[in-house]
Coordinates of C-alpha atoms in Angstrom, one line a residue:
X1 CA 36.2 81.6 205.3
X2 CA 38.9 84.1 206.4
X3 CA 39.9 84.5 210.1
X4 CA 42.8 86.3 212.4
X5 CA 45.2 84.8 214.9
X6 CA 44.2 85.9 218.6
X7 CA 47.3 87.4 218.6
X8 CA 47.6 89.0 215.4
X9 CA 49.1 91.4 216.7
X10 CA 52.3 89.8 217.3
X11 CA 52.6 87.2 214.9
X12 CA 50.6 88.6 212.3
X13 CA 48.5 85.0 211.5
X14 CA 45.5 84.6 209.1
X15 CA 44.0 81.5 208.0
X16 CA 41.6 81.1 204.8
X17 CA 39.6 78.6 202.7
X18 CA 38.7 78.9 199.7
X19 CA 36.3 77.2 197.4
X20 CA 36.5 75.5 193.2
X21 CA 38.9 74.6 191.1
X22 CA 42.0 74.3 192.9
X23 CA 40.8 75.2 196.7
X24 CA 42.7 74.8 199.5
X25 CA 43.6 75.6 203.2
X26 CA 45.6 78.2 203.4
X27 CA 48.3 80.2 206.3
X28 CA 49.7 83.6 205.7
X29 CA 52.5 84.7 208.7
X30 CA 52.7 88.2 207.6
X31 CA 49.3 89.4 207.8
X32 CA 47.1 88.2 204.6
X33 CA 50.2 89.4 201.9
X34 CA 51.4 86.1 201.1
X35 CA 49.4 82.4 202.1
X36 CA 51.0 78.8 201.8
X37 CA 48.1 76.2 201.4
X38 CA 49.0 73.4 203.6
X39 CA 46.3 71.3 203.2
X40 CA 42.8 70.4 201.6
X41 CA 44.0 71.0 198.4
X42 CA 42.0 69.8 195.7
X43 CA 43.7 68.2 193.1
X44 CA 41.0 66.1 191.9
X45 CA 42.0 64.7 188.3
X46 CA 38.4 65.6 187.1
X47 CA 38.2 69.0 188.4
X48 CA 38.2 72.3 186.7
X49 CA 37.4 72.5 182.8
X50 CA 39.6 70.6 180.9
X51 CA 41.2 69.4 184.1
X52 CA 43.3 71.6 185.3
X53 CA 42.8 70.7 188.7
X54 CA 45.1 67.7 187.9
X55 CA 48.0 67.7 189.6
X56 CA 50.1 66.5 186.3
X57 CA 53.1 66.4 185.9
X58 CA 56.2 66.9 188.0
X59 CA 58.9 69.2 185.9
X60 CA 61.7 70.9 188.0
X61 CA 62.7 69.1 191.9
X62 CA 65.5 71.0 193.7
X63 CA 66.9 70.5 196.6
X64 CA 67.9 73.9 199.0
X65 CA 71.6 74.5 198.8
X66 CA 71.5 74.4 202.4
X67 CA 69.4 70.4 202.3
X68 CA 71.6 69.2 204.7
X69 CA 70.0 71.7 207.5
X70 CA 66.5 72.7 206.5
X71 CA 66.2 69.8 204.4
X72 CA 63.7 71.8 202.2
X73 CA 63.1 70.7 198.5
X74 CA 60.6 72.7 196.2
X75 CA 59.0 71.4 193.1
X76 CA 56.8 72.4 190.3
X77 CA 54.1 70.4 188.5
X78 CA 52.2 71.3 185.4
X79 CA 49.0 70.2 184.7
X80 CA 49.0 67.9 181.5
X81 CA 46.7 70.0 179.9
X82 CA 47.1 71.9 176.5
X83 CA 44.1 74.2 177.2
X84 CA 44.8 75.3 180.8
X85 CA 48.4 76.3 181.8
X86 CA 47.9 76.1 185.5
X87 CA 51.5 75.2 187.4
X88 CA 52.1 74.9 191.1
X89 CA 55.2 75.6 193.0
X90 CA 55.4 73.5 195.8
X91 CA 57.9 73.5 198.9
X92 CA 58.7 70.7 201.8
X93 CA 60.7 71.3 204.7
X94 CA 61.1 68.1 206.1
X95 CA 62.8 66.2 203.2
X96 CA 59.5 65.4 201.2
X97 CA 57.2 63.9 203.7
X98 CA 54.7 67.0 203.7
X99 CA 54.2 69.3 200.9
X100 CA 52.8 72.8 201.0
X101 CA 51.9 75.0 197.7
X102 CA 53.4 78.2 198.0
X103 CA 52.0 79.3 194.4
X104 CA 49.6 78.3 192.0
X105 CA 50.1 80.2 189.0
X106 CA 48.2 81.0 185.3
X107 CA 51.4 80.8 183.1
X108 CA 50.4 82.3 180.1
X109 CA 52.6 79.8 178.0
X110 CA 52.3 76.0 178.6
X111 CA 56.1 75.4 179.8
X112 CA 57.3 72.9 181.6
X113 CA 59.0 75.1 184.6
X114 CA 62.0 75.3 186.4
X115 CA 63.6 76.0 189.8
X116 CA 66.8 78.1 190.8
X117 CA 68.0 78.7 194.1
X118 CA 70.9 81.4 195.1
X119 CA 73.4 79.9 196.9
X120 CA 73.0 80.8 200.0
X121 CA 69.6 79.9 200.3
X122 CA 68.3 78.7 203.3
X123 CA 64.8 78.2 204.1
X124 CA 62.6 80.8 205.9
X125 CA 66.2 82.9 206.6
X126 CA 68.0 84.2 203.8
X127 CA 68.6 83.6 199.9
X128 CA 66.6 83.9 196.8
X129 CA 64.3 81.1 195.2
X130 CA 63.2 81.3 191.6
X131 CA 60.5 79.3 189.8
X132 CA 59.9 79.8 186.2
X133 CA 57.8 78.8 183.3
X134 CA 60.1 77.4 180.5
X135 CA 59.4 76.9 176.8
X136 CA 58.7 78.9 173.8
X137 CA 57.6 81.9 174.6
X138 CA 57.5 81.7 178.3
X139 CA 59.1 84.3 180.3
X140 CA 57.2 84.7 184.2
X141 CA 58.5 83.9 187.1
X142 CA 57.6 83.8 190.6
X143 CA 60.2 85.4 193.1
X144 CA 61.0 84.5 196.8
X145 CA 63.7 86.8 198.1
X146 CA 63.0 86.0 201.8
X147 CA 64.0 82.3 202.1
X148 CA 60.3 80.9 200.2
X149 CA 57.9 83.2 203.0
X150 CA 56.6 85.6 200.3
X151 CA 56.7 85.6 196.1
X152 CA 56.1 88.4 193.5
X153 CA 55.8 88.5 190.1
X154 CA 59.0 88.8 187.8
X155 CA 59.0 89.4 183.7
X156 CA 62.1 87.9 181.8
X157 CA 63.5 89.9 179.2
X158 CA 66.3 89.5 175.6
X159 CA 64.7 86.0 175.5
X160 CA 62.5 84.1 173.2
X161 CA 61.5 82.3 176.1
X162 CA 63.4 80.7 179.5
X163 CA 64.7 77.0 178.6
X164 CA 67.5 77.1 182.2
X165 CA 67.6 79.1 185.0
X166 CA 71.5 80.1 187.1
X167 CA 71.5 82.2 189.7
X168 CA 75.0 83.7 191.8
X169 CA 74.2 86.3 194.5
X170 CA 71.1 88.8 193.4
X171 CA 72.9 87.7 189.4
X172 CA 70.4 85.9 187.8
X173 CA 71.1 84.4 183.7
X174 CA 68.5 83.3 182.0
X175 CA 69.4 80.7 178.7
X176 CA 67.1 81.4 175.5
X177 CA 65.2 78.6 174.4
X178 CA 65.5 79.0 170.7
X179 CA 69.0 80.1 170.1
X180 CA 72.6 80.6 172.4
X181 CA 71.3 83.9 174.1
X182 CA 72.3 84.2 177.9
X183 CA 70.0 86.9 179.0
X184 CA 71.4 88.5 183.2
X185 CA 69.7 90.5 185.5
X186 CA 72.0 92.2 188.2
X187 CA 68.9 92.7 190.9
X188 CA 67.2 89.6 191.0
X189 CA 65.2 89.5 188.1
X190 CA 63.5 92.8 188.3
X191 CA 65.5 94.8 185.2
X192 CA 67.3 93.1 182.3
X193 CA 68.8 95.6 180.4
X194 CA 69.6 94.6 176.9
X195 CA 73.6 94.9 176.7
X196 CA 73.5 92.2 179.4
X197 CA 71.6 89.6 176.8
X198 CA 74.9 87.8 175.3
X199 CA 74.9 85.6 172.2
X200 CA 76.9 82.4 174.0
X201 CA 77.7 80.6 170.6
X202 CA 75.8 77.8 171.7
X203 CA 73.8 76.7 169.1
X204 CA 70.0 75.9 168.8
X205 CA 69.0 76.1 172.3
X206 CA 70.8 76.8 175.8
X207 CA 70.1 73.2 176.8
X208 CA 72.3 73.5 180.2
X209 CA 73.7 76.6 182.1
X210 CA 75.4 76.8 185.3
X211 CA 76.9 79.5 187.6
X212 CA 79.9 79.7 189.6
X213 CA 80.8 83.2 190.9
X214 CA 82.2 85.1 187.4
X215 CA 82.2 81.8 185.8
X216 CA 78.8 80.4 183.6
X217 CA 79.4 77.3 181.2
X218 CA 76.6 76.4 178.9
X219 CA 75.8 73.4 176.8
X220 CA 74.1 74.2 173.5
X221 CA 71.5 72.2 171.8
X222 CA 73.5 71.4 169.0
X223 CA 76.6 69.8 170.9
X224 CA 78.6 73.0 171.7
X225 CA 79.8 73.8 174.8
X226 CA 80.8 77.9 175.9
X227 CA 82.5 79.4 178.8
X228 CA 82.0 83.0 180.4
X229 CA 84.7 83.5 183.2
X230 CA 83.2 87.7 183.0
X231 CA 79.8 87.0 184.1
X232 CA 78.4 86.3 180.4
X233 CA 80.3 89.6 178.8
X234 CA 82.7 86.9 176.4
X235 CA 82.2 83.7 175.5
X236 CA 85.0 80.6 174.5
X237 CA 84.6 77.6 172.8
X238 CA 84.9 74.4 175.3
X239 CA 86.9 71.2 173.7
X240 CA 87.4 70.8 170.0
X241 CA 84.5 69.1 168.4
X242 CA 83.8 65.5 169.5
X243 CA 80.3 66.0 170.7
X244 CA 77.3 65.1 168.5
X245 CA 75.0 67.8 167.6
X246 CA 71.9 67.0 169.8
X247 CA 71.3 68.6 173.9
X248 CA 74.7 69.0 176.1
X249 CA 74.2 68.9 179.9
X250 CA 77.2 70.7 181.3
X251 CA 79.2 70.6 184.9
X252 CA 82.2 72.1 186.0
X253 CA 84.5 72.6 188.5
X254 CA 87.5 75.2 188.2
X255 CA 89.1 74.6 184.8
X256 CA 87.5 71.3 184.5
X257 CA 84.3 71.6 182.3
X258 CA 82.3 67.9 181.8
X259 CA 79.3 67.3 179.3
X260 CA 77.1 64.8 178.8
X261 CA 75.6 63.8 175.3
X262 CA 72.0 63.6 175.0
X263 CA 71.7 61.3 172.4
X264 CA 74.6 58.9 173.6
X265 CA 74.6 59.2 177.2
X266 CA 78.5 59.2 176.6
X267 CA 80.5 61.7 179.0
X268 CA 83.1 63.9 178.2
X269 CA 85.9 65.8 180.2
X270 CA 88.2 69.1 179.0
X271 CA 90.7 70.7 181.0
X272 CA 91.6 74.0 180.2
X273 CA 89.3 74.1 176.9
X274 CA 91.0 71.7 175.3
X275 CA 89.8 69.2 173.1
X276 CA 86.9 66.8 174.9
X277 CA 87.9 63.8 176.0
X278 CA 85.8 60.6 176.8
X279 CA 86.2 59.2 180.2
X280 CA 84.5 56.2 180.6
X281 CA 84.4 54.9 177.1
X282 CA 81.1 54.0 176.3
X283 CA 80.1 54.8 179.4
X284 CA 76.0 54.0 179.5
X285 CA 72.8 54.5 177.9
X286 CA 71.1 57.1 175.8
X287 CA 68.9 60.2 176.8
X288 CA 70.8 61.8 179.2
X289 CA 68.5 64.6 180.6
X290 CA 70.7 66.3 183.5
X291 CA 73.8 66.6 185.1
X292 CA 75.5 67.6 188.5
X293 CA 78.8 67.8 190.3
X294 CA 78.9 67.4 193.8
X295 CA 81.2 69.0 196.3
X296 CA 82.6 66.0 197.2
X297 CA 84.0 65.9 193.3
X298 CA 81.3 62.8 192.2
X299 CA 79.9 63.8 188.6
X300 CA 75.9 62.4 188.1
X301 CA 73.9 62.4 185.2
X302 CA 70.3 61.4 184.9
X303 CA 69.6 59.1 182.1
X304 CA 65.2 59.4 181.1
X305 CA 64.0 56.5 179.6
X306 CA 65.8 54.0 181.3
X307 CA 65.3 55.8 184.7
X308 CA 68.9 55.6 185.8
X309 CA 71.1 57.8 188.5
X310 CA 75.2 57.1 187.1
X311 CA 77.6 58.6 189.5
X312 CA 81.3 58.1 189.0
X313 CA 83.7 59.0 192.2
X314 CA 86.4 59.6 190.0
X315 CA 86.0 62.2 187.5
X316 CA 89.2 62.9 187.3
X317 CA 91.2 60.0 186.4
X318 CA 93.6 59.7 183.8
X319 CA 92.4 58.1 180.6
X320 CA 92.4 55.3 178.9
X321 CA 94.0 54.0 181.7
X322 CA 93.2 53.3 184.4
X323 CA 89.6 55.6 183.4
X324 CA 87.0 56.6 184.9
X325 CA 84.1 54.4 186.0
X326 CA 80.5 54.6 186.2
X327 CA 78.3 53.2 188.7
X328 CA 74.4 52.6 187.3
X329 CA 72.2 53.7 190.3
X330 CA 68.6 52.7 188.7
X331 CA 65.4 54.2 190.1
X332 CA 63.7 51.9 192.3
X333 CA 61.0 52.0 192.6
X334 CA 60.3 52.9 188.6
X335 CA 59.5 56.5 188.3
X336 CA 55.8 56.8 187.1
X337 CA 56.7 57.8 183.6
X338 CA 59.9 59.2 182.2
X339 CA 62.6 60.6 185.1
X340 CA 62.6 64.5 184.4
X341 CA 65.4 66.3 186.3
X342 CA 68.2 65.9 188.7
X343 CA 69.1 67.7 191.7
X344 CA 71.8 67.3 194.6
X345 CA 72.5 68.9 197.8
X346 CA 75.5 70.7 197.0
X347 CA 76.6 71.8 199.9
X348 CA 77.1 68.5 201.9
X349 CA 79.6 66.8 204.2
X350 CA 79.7 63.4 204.8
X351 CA 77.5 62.1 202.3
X352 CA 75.2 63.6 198.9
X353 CA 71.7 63.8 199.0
X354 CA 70.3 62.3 195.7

């Protein structure tokens, strides 16, 4: 069914239902160019051939940069379905008690997906929201560039596929998932021109990436960490060896640059690119899968299997003594599964949103 608002003429309202795989109840505000489907969603685990009506499995959760006032969070799921690459990007505005789909979306490669927010996102007023498919081969996108009210359709490009996702202003750097390429579009995704696509000199994979104003650090797959401080033109070596050759998560603040081991879950600190040091020797477990600095100046990292949150409050400290410590912050209750991603609200006083 389709129908108007009363007074469409001022606030531009249609409501629709739809019906199969994947139906739902559905608003547009702006008068039938984008919907949101708030409700009757079905999801049902048998639906659809090969079900892909399942909801699956959740990939990317972030939290707005501005959490702490529109205390909005958007995730994707992807269906756990080889067959059917259904994904849907979903958006909550009141701290994850409701959710409403903003997209559901025929990726042609089966990805796992991943959200990017600019930062001065804030929900339904300003800022740009990305959500992407990830993986070999995978290059869409979906685009919000009106605070997650309406989406189009973006192409990646100078990539073998999108494995992270920065954004700074309408900047947006994509890291290649088979090799140390940072790919940048200057205007939001629409255009990537080629002498933009950057070899980093991380190897393998660009496991982490992350953006502050000229400044991009990535961590490679095979344990190298590299520094941009000219929007991804030249690239520096970070620390002197001492990292093992598996995923780097990377966080930095200034000339501070930390990385977390994926295989060792051990954490290490450079200053000025010099050589890493450990801070917190032996700090926890293995599989590390994410990590985040806070404005506050507490460093996180997500540990997967054993579904642990460590946070240490003092990042900073001098080593070996007195050092840094860790504080394990396991999931409770378990995580159905293995934990999948981190996110923070960046931008908060008086306490971090986890």
């Amino acid at each position: 069914f389709l129908a108007m608002s009363a007074n469409y003429a001022t606030d531009s309202t249609v409501v629709v239902g739809t019906l199969g795989d994947d139906s739902a109840f559905g608003v547009s505000t702006d008068g039938a160019v984008s919907f949101n489907e708030t409700g009757l969603i079905d999801n049902s685990a048998a639906s659809g051939a090969g079900n892909e009506g399942a909801l699956g499995t959740i990939t990317s959760v972030e939290l707005s940069p501005s959490f702490a006032t529109d205390n909005t969070i958007y995730m994707i799921t992807e269906n756990d379905n080889a067959v059917v690459n259904d994904s849907n990007v979903w958006f909550s505005s009141n701290g994850g008690v409701v959710w409403t789909r903003a997209a559901a979306l025929n990726w042609a490669t089966a990805g796992t997906g991943t959200v990017a927010f600019t930062p001065d996102f804030e929900a339904g007023v300003a800022g740009t929201v990305y959500a992407a498919e990830t993986g070999a081969g995978a290059l869409d996108m979906v685009v919000s560039s009106d605070g997650g009210t309406s989406w189009s359709a973006r192409t990646a490009a100078n990539v073998t596929g999108i494995n992270s996702l920065a954004t700074e202003g309408t900047n947006l750097y994509a890291g290649d998932t088979a090799g140390g390429t940072v790919a940048k579009s200057t205007n939001e995704g629409w255009t990537w021109a080629a002498a933009n696509a950057v070899a980093s000199g991380a190897s393998t994979r660009v496991a982490s990436l992350k953006v502050s104003g000229n400044s991009v650090v990535v961590g490679g797959g095979g344990g190298t960490v590299r520094r941009s401080d000219d929007g991804g033109v030249t690239w520096a070596l970070q620390g002197a060896g001492g990292l093992t050759a598996a995923n780097v998560f990377v966080a930095f603040a200034d000339n501070i640059v930390y990385a977390v081991e994926t295989a060792t879950g051990n954490v290490f600190r450079s200053v000025d690119a010099a050589a890493w040091v450990e801070i917190g020797s032996a700090s926890t477990g293995a599989d590390a899968t994410d990590m985040e600095l806070a404005a506050d100046g507490s460093l996180y990292y997500l540990e997967v299997a054993g579904q642990s949150v460590y946070r240490t409050i003092n990042p900073t400290t001098a080593v070996p003594i007195p050092d840094v410590t860790w504080q394990d912050m396991t999931l409770l209750p378990a995580a159905n599964g293995a934990a999948a991603g981190l996110s923070i609200s960046p931008n908060a006083t008086g306490g971090v949103t986890v």
